Coordinates of C-alpha atoms and ligand atoms in Angstrom, one line a residue:
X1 CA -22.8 -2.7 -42.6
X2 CA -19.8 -1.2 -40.7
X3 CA -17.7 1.3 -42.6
X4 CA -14.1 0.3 -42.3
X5 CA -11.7 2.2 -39.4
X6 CA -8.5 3.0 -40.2
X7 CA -5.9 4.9 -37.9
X8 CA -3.3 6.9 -40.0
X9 CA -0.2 7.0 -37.5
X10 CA 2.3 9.9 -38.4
X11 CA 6.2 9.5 -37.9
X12 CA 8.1 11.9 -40.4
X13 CA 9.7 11.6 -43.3
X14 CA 9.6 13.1 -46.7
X15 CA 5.6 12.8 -47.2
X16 CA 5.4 15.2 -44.7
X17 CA 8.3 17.5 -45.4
X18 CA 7.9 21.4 -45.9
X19 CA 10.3 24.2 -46.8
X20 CA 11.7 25.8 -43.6
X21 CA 13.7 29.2 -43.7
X22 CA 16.5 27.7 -45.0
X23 CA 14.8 26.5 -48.2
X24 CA 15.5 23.2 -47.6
X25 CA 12.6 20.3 -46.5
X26 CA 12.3 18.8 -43.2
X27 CA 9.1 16.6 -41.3
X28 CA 6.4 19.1 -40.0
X29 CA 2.9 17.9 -41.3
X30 CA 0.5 16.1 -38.6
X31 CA -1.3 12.9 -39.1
X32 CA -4.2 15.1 -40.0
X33 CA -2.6 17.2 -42.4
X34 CA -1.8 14.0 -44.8
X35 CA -5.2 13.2 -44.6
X36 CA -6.8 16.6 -45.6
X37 CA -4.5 16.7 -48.5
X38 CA -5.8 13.5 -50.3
X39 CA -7.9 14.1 -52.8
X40 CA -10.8 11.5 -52.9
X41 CA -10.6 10.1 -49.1
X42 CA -13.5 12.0 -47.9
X43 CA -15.7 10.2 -50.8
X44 CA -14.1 7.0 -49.7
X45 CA -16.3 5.6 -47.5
X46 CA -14.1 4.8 -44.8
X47 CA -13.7 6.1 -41.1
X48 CA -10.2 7.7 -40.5
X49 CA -8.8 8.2 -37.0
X50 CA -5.5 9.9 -36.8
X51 CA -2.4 10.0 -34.7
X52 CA 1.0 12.3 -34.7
X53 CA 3.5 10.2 -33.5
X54 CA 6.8 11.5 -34.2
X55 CA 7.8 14.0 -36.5
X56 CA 11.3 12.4 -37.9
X57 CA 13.3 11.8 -40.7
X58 CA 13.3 8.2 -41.2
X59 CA 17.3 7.6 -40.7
X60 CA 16.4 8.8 -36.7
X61 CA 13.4 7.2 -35.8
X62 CA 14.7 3.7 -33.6
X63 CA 13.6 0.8 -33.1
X64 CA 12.3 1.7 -29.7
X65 CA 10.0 3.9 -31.3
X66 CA 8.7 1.1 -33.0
X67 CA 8.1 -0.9 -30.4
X68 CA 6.4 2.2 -28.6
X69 CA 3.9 2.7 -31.4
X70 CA 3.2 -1.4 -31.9
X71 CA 2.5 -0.8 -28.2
X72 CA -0.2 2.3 -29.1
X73 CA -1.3 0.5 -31.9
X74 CA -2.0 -2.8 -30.0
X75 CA -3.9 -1.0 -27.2
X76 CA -5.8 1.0 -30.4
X77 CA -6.5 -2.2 -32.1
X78 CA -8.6 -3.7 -29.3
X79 CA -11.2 -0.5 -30.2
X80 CA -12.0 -2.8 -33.4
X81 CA -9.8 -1.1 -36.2
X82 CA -9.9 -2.1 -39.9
X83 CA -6.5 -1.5 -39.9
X84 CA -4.0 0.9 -39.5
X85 CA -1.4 2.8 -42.1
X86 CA 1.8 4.5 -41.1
X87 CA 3.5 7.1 -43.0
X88 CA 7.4 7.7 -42.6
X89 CA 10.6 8.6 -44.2
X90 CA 11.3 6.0 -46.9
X91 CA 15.0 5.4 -46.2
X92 CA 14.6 3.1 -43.1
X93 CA 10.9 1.7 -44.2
X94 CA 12.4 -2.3 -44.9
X95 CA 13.4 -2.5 -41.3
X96 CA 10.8 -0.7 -39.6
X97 CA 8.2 -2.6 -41.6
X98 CA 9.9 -6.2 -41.3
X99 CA 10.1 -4.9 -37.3
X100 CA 6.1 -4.3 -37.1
X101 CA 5.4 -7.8 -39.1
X102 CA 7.7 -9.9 -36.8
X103 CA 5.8 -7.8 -33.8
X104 CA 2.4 -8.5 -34.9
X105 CA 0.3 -11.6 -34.5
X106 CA -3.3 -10.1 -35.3
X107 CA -5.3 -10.0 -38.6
X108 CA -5.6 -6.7 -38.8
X109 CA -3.1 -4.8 -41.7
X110 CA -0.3 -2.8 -40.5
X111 CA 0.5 -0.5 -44.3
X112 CA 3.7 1.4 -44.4
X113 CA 4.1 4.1 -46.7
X114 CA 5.8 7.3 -47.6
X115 CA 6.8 9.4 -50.5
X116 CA 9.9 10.0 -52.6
X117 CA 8.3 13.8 -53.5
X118 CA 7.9 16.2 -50.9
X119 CA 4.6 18.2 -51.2
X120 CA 5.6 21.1 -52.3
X121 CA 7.1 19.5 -55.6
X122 CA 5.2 18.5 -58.9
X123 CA 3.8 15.3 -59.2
X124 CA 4.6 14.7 -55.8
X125 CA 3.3 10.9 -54.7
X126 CA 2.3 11.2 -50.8
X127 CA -1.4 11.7 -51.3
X128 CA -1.9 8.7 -53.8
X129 CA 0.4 7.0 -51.5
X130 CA -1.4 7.8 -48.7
X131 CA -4.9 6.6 -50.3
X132 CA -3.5 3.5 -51.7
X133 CA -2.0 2.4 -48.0
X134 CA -5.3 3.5 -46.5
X135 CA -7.4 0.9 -49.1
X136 CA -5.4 -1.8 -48.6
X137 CA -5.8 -1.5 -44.5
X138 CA -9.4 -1.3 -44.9
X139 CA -9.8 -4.1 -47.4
X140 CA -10.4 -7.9 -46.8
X141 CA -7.9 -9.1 -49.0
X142 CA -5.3 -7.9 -46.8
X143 CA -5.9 -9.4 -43.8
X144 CA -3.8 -11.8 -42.3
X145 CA -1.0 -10.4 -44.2
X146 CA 1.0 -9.1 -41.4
X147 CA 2.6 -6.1 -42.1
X148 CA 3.1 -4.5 -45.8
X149 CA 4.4 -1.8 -47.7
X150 CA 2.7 0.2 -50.0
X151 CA 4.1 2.4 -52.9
X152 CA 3.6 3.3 -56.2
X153 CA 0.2 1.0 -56.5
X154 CA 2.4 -1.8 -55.5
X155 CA 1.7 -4.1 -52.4
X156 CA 4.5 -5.3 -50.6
X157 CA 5.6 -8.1 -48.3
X158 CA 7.6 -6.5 -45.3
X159 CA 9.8 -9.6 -45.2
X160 CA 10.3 -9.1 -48.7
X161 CA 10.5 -5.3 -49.8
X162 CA 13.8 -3.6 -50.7
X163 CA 14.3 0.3 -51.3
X164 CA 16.6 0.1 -54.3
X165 CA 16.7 3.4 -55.8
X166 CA 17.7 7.3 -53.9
X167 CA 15.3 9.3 -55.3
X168 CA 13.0 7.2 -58.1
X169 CA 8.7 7.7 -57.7
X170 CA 9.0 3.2 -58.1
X171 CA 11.7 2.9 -55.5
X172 CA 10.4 0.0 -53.7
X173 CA 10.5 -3.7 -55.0
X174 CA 10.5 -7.5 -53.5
X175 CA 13.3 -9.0 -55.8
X176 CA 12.8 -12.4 -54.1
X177 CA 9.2 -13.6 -55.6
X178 CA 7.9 -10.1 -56.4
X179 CA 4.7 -8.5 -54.8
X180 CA 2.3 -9.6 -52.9
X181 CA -0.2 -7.7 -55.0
X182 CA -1.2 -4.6 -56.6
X183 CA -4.1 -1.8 -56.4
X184 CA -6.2 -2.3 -59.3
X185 CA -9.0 0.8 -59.9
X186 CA -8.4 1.4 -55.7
X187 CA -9.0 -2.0 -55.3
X188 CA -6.0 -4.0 -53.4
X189 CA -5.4 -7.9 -55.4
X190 CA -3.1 -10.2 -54.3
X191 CA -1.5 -12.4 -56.9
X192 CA 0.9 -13.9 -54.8
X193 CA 1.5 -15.3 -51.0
X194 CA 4.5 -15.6 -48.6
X195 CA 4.7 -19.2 -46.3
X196 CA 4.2 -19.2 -42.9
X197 CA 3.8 -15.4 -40.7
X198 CA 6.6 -15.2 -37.7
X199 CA 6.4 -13.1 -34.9
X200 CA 8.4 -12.9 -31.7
X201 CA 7.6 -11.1 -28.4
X202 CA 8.3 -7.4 -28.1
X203 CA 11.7 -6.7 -26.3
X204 CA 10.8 -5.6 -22.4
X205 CA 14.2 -4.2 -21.1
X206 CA 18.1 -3.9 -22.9
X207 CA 17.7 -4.0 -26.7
X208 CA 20.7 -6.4 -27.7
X209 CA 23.6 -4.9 -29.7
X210 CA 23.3 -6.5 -33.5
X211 CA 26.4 -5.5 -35.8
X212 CA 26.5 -5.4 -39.4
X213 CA 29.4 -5.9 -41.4
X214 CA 30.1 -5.8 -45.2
X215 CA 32.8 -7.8 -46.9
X216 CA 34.5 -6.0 -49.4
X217 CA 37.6 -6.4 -51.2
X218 CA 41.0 -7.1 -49.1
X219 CA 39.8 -6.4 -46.2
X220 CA 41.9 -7.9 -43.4
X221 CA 39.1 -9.1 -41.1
X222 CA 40.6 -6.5 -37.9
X223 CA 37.7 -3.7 -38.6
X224 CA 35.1 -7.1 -38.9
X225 CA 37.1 -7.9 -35.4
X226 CA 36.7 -4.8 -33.8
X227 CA 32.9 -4.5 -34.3
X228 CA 32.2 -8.0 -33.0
X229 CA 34.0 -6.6 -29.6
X230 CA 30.7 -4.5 -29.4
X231 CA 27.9 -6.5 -29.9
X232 CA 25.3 -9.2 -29.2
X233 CA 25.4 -10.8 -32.4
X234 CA 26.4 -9.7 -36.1
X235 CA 25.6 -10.0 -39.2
X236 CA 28.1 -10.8 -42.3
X237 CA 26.9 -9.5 -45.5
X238 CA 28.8 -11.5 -47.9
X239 CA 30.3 -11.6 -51.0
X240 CA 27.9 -13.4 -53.4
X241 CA 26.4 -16.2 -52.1
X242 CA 28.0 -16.1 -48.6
X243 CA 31.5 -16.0 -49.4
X244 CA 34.3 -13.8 -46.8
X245 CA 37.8 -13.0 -47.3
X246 CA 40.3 -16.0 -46.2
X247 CA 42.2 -13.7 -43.8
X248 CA 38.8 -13.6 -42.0
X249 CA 38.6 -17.0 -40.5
X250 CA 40.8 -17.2 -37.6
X251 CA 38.5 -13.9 -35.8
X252 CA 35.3 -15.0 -37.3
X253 CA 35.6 -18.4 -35.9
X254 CA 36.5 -17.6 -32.3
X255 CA 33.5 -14.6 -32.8
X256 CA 31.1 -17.4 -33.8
X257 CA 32.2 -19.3 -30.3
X258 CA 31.1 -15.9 -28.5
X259 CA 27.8 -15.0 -30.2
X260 CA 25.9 -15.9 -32.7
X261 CA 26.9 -14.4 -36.8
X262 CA 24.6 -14.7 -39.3
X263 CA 25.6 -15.1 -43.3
X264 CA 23.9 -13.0 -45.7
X265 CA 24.7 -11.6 -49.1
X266 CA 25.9 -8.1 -49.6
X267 CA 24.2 -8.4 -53.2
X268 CA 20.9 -7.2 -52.8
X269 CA 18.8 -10.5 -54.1
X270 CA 18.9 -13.9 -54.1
X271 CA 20.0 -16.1 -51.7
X272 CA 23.1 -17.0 -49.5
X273 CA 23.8 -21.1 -50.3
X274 CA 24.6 -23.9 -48.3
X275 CA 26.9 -26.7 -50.1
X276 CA 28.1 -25.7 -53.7
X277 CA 31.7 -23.9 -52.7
X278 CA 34.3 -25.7 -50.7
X279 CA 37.6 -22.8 -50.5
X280 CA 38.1 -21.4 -47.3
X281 CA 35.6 -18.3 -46.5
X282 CA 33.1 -20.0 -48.8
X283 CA 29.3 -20.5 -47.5
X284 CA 29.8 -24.4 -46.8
X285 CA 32.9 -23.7 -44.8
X286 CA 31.9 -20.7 -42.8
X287 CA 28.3 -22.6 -42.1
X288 CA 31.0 -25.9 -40.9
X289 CA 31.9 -23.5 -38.6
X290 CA 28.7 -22.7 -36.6
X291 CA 27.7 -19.5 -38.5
X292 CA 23.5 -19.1 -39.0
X293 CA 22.3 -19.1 -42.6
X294 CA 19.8 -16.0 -43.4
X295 CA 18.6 -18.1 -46.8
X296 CA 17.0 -14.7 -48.5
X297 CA 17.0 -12.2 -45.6
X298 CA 18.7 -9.5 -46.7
X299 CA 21.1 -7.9 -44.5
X300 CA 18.9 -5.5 -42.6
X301 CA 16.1 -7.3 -42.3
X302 CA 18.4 -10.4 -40.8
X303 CA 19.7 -8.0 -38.3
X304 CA 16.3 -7.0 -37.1
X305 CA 15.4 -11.0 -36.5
X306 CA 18.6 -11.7 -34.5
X307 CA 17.8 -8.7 -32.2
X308 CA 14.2 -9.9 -31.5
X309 CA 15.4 -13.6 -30.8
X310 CA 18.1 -12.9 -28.8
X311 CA 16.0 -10.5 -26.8
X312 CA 13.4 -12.9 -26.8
X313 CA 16.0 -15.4 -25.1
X314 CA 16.3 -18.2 -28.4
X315 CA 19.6 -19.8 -28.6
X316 CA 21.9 -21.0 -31.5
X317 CA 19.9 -23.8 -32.3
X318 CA 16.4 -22.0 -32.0
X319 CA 17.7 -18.7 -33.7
X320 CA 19.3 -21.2 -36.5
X321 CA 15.6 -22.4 -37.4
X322 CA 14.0 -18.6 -37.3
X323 CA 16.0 -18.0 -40.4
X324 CA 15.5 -21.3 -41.9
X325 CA 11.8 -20.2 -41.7
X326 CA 12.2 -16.6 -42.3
X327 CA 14.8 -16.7 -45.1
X328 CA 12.4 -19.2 -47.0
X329 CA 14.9 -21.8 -47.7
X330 CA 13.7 -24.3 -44.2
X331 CA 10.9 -25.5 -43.0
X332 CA 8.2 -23.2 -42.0
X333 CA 7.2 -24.7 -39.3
X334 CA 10.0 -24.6 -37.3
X335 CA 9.5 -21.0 -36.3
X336 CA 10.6 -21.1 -33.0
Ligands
LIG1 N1 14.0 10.4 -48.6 C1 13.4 10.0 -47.3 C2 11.9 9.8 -47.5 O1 11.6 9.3 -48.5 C3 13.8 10.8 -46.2 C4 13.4 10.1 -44.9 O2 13.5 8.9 -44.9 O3 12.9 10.7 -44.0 O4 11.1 10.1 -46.7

C-alpha cells in the first residue's frame, strides 16, 4: 500500500519563532526545521514534503497570501497528496483557516496549526502540534472535511474554531457545537459533523474592501459612518443577539441602501436572532431594514465570506442565503 504524502507549508508565526539579538522571538525556522524537530515523525510512516512559504507573524500575513498558497497548494495537490498541514502564527488562524475551507472544494485535508510556546521555552507545544496536524492530514477520517484546525489534540472545524485565550497551551475552541473530533493514541476520531461544505471562487483581480465595526456603549453611530465611507460591505458586531445603539439607524439605513451590512454578535458565541426584540436597533428591526443575518458566524469569519461573495459577484439576495447556510441557521442548500 501507498504511504500517505503530506506537504508541511511554512508561513511564520510563534512555532517557528527564535531569540534574535534583541532577546526577544520572531519567525525564522523553515518548513524543514519544524519537521526535524518532531520527535516520532520519522517512525511515522508517512512521506513528508516541505515548503517555506513566508516567514511571518500571523497579524501580517494577508489574505492574498492565502490565496497565493491555495494556488501552490492546488497545483501541489494534483501530484496526489494525502494532505497538506500549514503552520502559522496563532493570532489570525480563524480567518485564514475559514479562508482555505471556503477556497477549497477537494477531499484532501487542509490542517492548520501553530503553537502558543516558542521553541526555545519549556513545554513548548509546536512539535506535538505539528505531529498531531500531520496525522490528521494523512488520515481517512479526515477527508472531506474541508479545512481544520488542529491544537492541543483537538480537531477543529475552520467555520467553527475561535482563539479565545492570549497566551493559554488550550487556546482554541468551537463554542458553537464543539469539535469536530479529537486525536486519540495519534489516531484522529471524529465525534461530530458540520452540514453542508461551501466554497466560493478564488478572487482574480481587486480584493473588495470589508469593514468591521463593533458596537459598544453610546456610541453615536458617526465613527460606524465614517468606516462605511471606505468600504465594500461591513460587518456590525452587535450587542448580544444583534442589537445597535438607537442613534445608529438613520446612517446604518442609508449604508444598507449602498452596500451590503452584515449583523453579527460582538459576544463571542451563540447566535445573532431574527424575531424575538422589537425596539429600535434590535435584530428584527435592523433585519426589516435590509441588513444580512450571519446566524453563528462570528464576526471575522462573516467578514471573510462577504469578501469572497462580493468578489465572486453574488448580490443581496444570493449573499443573504450564503450566511443562511454558513451561519447554520438556513437551509444548506441554498449555498449559492
Ligand atoms: N502568538 C502568535 C502565535 O501564536 C504570534 C503570531 O500569530 O505570529 O503564533
Amino acid at each position: 500500500m501507498q504511504r500517505p504524502r503530506v506537504l508541511v507549508v511554512a508561513l511564520g508565526g510563534t512555532i517557528a519563532m527564535t531569540v534574535d539579538q534583541t532577546g526577544r522571538v520572531t519567525p525564522s525556522l523553515t518548513a524543514q526545521q519544524l519537521v526535524d524537530a518532531v520527535p516520532g515523525l520519522a517512525d511515522a510512516g508517512l512521506d513528508i514534503d516541505v515548503l517555506s512559504f513566508r516567514s511571518q507573524p500571523g497579524a501580517s500575513l494577508t489574505i492574498a497570501d492565502i490565496i497565493e498558497l491555495y494556488g501552490e497548494i492546488t497545483r501541489r495537490l494534483g501530484g496526489g497528496l494525502t494532505g497538506v498541514v500549514i503552520t502559522q502564527g496563532t493570532d489570525t488562524i480563524e480567518e485564514t483557516a475559514y479562508l482555505l475551507d471556503l477556497l477549497h472544494p477537494g477531499p484532501q485535508p487542509i490542517v492548520v496549526t501553530g503553537a502558543m510556546r516558542n521553541p526555545t521555552q519549556a513545554g513548548a507545544d509546536g512539535p506535538a502540534n505539528l505531529l498531531a496536524a500531520i496525522r490528521v492530514a494523512a488520515s481517512p477520517a479526515a477527508r472531506d472535511l474541508g479545512c481544520l484546525v488542529v491544537l492541543a489534540d483537538d480537531i477543529h472545524a475552520a467555520r467553527r474554531v475561535r482563539k479565545s485565550h492570549s497566551t493559554s497551551v488550550a487556546t482554541f475552541v468551537s463554542p458553537n457545537g464543539g469539535p469536530l473530533g479529537h486525536l486519540v493514541e495519534g489516531s484522529a476520531i471524529i465525534v461530530n459533523r458540520l452540514p453542508g461544505r461551501h466554497t466560493l471562487p478564488a478572487p482574480r483581480d481587486r480584493l473588495p474592501r470589508i469593514g468591521l465595526y463593533t458596537a459598544t456603549l453610546g456610541d453615536d453611530g458617526s465613527m460606524m459612518e465614517g468606516v462605511a465611507r471606505a468600504v465594500d460591505g461591513l460587518v456590525v458586531a452587535g450587542f448580544g443577539v444583534g442589537h445597535v445603539p438607537e442613534p445608529w439607524l438613520p446612517a446604518l439605513t442609508t449604508v444598507g441602501a449602498r452596500i451590503p451590512v452584515v449583523l453579527t454578535s460582538r459576544t463571542g458565541s451563540g447566535p445573532v436572532l431574527a424575531g424575538t426584540y422589537g425596539f429600535p436597533g434590535s435584530e428584527s428591526d435592523l433585519l426589516g431594514r435590509g441588513m444580512i443575518p450571519a446566524g453563528l458566524l462570528d464576526p471575522y469569519k462573516a467578514r471573510i465570506l462577504l469578501m469572497l461573495a462580493l468578489a465572486a459577484g453574488r448580490d443581496h439576495e444570493q449573499i443573504s442565503a450564503a450566511f443562511a447556510a454558513a451561519g447554520g441557521l438556513g437551509p444548506v442548500t441554498d449555498w449559492p
